[in-house]
Short mmCIF file of C-alpha atoms in Angstrom, two decimals:
data_model
loop_
_atom_site.label_atom_id
_atom_site.label_comp_id
_atom_site.label_asym_id
_atom_site.label_seq_id
_atom_site.Cartn_x
_atom_site.Cartn_y
_atom_site.Cartn_z
CA UNK A 18 175.79 318.57 193.50
CA UNK A 19 173.68 317.08 190.69
CA UNK A 20 173.02 319.41 187.77
CA UNK A 21 169.38 320.33 187.11
CA UNK A 22 167.83 317.96 184.59
CA UNK A 23 166.69 320.77 182.27
CA UNK A 24 170.23 322.15 182.04
CA UNK A 25 171.60 318.70 181.24
CA UNK A 26 169.02 318.17 178.47
CA UNK A 27 169.81 321.59 177.02
CA UNK A 28 173.55 320.88 176.95
CA UNK A 29 172.98 317.53 175.24
CA UNK A 30 170.67 319.07 172.65
CA UNK A 31 173.24 321.73 171.79
CA UNK A 32 175.83 319.03 171.09
CA UNK A 33 173.60 317.26 168.56
CA UNK A 34 174.55 317.52 164.89
CA UNK A 35 171.76 317.63 162.28
CA UNK A 36 171.82 314.73 159.84
CA UNK A 37 170.50 314.48 156.32
CA UNK A 38 167.04 312.95 155.99
CA UNK A 39 167.28 309.23 155.11
CA UNK A 40 163.92 309.25 153.38
CA UNK A 41 165.10 309.61 149.78
CA UNK A 42 165.16 306.44 147.69
CA UNK A 43 164.27 307.93 144.30
CA UNK A 44 167.74 307.47 142.85
CA UNK A 45 167.97 303.89 144.07
CA UNK A 46 164.52 303.13 142.67
CA UNK A 47 165.44 304.53 139.25
CA UNK A 48 168.74 302.63 139.22
CA UNK A 49 167.02 299.34 140.07
CA UNK A 50 164.31 299.84 137.46
CA UNK A 51 166.81 300.73 134.74
CA UNK A 52 169.16 297.85 135.52
CA UNK A 53 166.36 295.32 135.97
CA UNK A 54 164.65 296.20 132.69
CA UNK A 55 167.94 296.09 130.80
CA UNK A 56 168.74 292.68 132.28
CA UNK A 57 165.27 291.21 131.75
CA UNK A 58 164.99 292.60 128.22
CA UNK A 59 168.44 291.30 127.25
CA UNK A 60 167.78 287.89 128.80
CA UNK A 61 164.42 287.62 127.07
CA UNK A 62 165.83 288.49 123.64
CA UNK A 63 168.88 286.27 124.14
CA UNK A 64 166.61 283.31 124.87
CA UNK A 65 164.37 283.85 121.85
CA UNK A 66 162.53 286.40 119.75
CA UNK A 67 159.36 288.26 120.62
CA UNK A 68 156.04 286.91 119.39
CA UNK A 69 155.56 287.68 115.68
CA UNK A 70 153.32 290.71 115.18
CA UNK A 71 153.26 291.70 118.84
CA UNK A 72 153.90 295.35 117.97
CA UNK A 73 150.82 295.47 115.80
CA UNK A 74 148.84 293.67 118.51
CA UNK A 75 149.75 296.28 121.12
CA UNK A 76 149.04 299.23 118.85
CA UNK A 77 145.88 297.63 117.47
CA UNK A 78 144.32 296.84 120.86
CA UNK A 79 143.72 299.68 123.30
CA UNK A 80 143.08 297.13 126.04
CA UNK A 81 146.41 295.38 125.41
CA UNK A 82 148.20 298.73 125.46
CA UNK A 83 146.50 299.84 128.69
CA UNK A 84 147.18 296.47 130.31
CA UNK A 85 150.85 296.72 129.37
CA UNK A 86 151.11 300.27 130.72
CA UNK A 87 149.45 299.10 133.94
CA UNK A 88 152.08 296.39 134.28
CA UNK A 89 154.85 298.94 133.79
CA UNK A 90 153.30 301.24 136.39
CA UNK A 91 152.89 298.38 138.86
CA UNK A 92 156.59 297.57 138.58
CA UNK A 93 157.67 301.17 139.12
CA UNK A 94 155.32 301.83 142.03
CA UNK A 95 156.12 298.44 143.54
CA UNK A 96 159.89 298.86 143.70
CA UNK A 97 159.49 302.40 145.01
CA UNK A 98 157.22 301.13 147.80
CA UNK A 99 159.52 298.21 148.63
CA UNK A 100 162.54 300.47 149.05
CA UNK A 101 160.56 303.03 151.03
CA UNK A 102 159.80 300.25 153.51
CA UNK A 103 163.50 300.47 154.33
CA UNK A 104 162.91 303.93 155.82
CA UNK A 105 161.55 303.39 159.36
CA UNK A 106 158.25 305.16 159.89
CA UNK A 107 155.33 304.65 162.25
CA UNK A 108 152.27 302.82 161.04
CA UNK A 109 151.47 299.41 159.60
CA UNK A 110 153.43 298.42 156.45
CA UNK A 111 150.24 297.44 154.63
CA UNK A 112 149.18 301.07 154.33
CA UNK A 113 152.51 302.02 152.79
CA UNK A 114 152.43 299.30 150.13
CA UNK A 115 148.68 299.42 149.40
CA UNK A 116 148.98 301.39 146.11
CA UNK A 117 151.60 298.98 144.79
CA UNK A 118 149.57 295.94 145.82
CA UNK A 119 146.47 297.47 144.21
CA UNK A 120 148.26 297.96 140.87
CA UNK A 121 149.79 294.49 140.93
CA UNK A 122 146.44 292.99 141.93
CA UNK A 123 144.60 294.86 139.18
CA UNK A 124 147.11 293.71 136.57
CA UNK A 125 146.70 290.13 137.80
CA UNK A 126 142.91 290.47 137.85
CA UNK A 127 142.96 291.46 134.19
CA UNK A 128 144.76 288.20 133.41
CA UNK A 129 141.96 286.32 135.17
CA UNK A 130 139.26 288.37 133.40
CA UNK A 131 140.81 287.38 130.08
CA UNK A 132 139.68 283.79 130.72
CA UNK A 133 136.17 285.00 129.84
CA UNK A 134 137.08 287.82 127.48
CA UNK A 135 140.50 287.40 125.82
CA UNK A 136 142.02 290.64 124.59
CA UNK A 137 143.58 288.78 121.64
CA UNK A 138 142.60 285.70 119.70
CA UNK A 139 144.23 282.79 121.58
CA UNK A 140 147.01 281.23 119.55
CA UNK A 141 150.03 278.95 119.93
CA UNK A 142 152.12 281.35 117.85
CA UNK A 143 155.36 282.28 119.60
CA UNK A 144 155.11 279.53 122.24
CA UNK A 145 158.29 279.27 124.32
CA UNK A 146 159.35 276.01 125.90
CA UNK A 147 159.91 276.46 129.61
CA UNK A 148 158.55 280.01 129.70
CA UNK A 149 157.47 279.55 133.35
CA UNK A 150 161.05 278.68 134.31
CA UNK A 151 162.42 281.61 132.32
CA UNK A 152 160.04 283.98 134.10
CA UNK A 153 161.26 282.73 137.47
CA UNK A 154 164.96 282.63 136.54
CA UNK A 155 164.95 286.07 134.89
CA UNK A 156 163.26 287.55 137.97
CA UNK A 157 165.67 286.04 140.48
CA UNK A 158 168.65 288.41 139.87
CA UNK A 159 166.52 291.59 140.20
CA UNK A 160 165.16 290.14 143.45
CA UNK A 161 168.70 289.53 144.71
CA UNK A 162 169.76 293.08 143.83
CA UNK A 163 166.62 294.47 145.46
CA UNK A 164 167.37 292.58 148.67
CA UNK A 165 170.94 293.90 148.61
CA UNK A 166 169.72 297.46 148.21
CA UNK A 167 167.12 297.02 150.97
CA UNK A 168 169.79 295.56 153.25
CA UNK A 169 171.59 298.90 153.09
CA UNK A 170 168.47 300.55 154.53
CA UNK A 171 166.62 299.76 157.74
CA UNK A 172 163.43 297.82 156.97
CA UNK A 173 161.36 296.84 159.99
CA UNK A 174 158.84 294.82 157.94
CA UNK A 175 161.42 292.50 156.43
CA UNK A 176 158.98 289.85 155.18
CA UNK A 177 156.77 292.51 153.56
CA UNK A 178 159.82 294.09 151.94
CA UNK A 179 161.07 290.77 150.58
CA UNK A 180 157.64 289.75 149.30
CA UNK A 181 157.09 293.01 147.45
CA UNK A 182 160.59 292.88 145.98
CA UNK A 183 159.90 289.34 144.77
CA UNK A 184 156.56 290.29 143.24
CA UNK A 185 158.01 293.27 141.40
CA UNK A 186 161.08 291.33 140.25
CA UNK A 187 158.80 288.64 138.84
CA UNK A 188 156.38 291.11 137.29
CA UNK A 189 159.04 292.39 134.90
CA UNK A 190 159.70 289.09 133.07
CA UNK A 191 156.03 288.17 133.55
CA UNK A 192 155.03 291.26 131.59
CA UNK A 193 157.73 290.73 128.99
CA UNK A 194 156.55 287.15 128.50
CA UNK A 195 153.17 288.56 127.42
CA UNK A 196 155.04 289.98 124.41
CA UNK A 197 157.42 287.08 123.82
CA UNK A 198 155.36 283.93 124.39
CA UNK A 199 152.06 282.65 123.01
CA UNK A 200 148.84 284.37 124.00
CA UNK A 201 146.35 282.12 125.73
CA UNK A 202 144.72 283.32 128.98
CA UNK A 203 145.03 280.12 131.03
CA UNK A 204 148.62 279.69 129.85
CA UNK A 205 149.36 283.28 130.87
CA UNK A 206 148.13 282.58 134.40
CA UNK A 207 149.93 279.29 134.94
CA UNK A 208 153.19 280.11 133.14
CA UNK A 209 153.60 283.90 133.33
CA UNK A 210 151.75 284.99 136.48
CA UNK A 211 152.29 282.00 138.78
CA UNK A 212 156.10 282.46 138.78
CA UNK A 213 155.51 286.01 140.05
CA UNK A 214 153.71 284.60 143.07
CA UNK A 215 156.52 282.08 143.56
CA UNK A 216 159.11 284.87 143.62
CA UNK A 217 156.96 286.84 146.07
CA UNK A 218 156.90 283.83 148.41
CA UNK A 219 160.65 283.40 147.99
CA UNK A 220 161.19 287.06 148.78
CA UNK A 221 158.99 286.80 151.89
CA UNK A 222 161.08 283.86 153.09
CA UNK A 223 164.42 285.50 152.33
CA UNK A 224 163.54 288.91 153.72
CA UNK A 225 163.72 288.02 157.43
CA UNK A 226 166.91 286.05 156.84
CA UNK A 227 168.81 288.38 154.52
CA UNK A 228 167.74 291.85 155.62
CA UNK A 229 169.35 293.25 158.74
CA UNK A 230 167.43 293.03 161.98
CA UNK A 231 167.10 296.52 163.44
#
């Protein structure tokens, strides 16, 4: 005789073992940020010095300081959002990454605004040869590590995850290049910001191929 369905469900429920919530990525986020900044900072200094007088420029310009802090915040919020995408939850991914995209977009918008109102006097001082390539190359290893970390999770939106990882990985050397290379708004956009977009596209292409299909 077949057992009543309610009794069967009850027996199965009693055999279930509670599992720890998988929704904690704070430690992973902190580890990535720490390692990525150490790598990018070391690579930047190994390839050349910072722009002469950049410390005085940051402290002497409230706008430069605020813009730099915004870039730091965008990187932190961005990697946190990218890794949280690896925790399956209902809802569209855009809503979960909106704050990170807003910060990254605002930081980029300030670079565009500087075309009309530079925050510093444009100068060739500190110009680095191949700074656009350095920005891309220095961002590639943090992107690879980010994809490896996300692969250990369960991201449904794999292209979104890869794109955000690429944008954040590129934002770190892009921000550092604002301190190391010459200051000229159009140069900043084409040589420091454009590689960030290139890494975001690369991440979007790699995400569906590298991250596990759930």
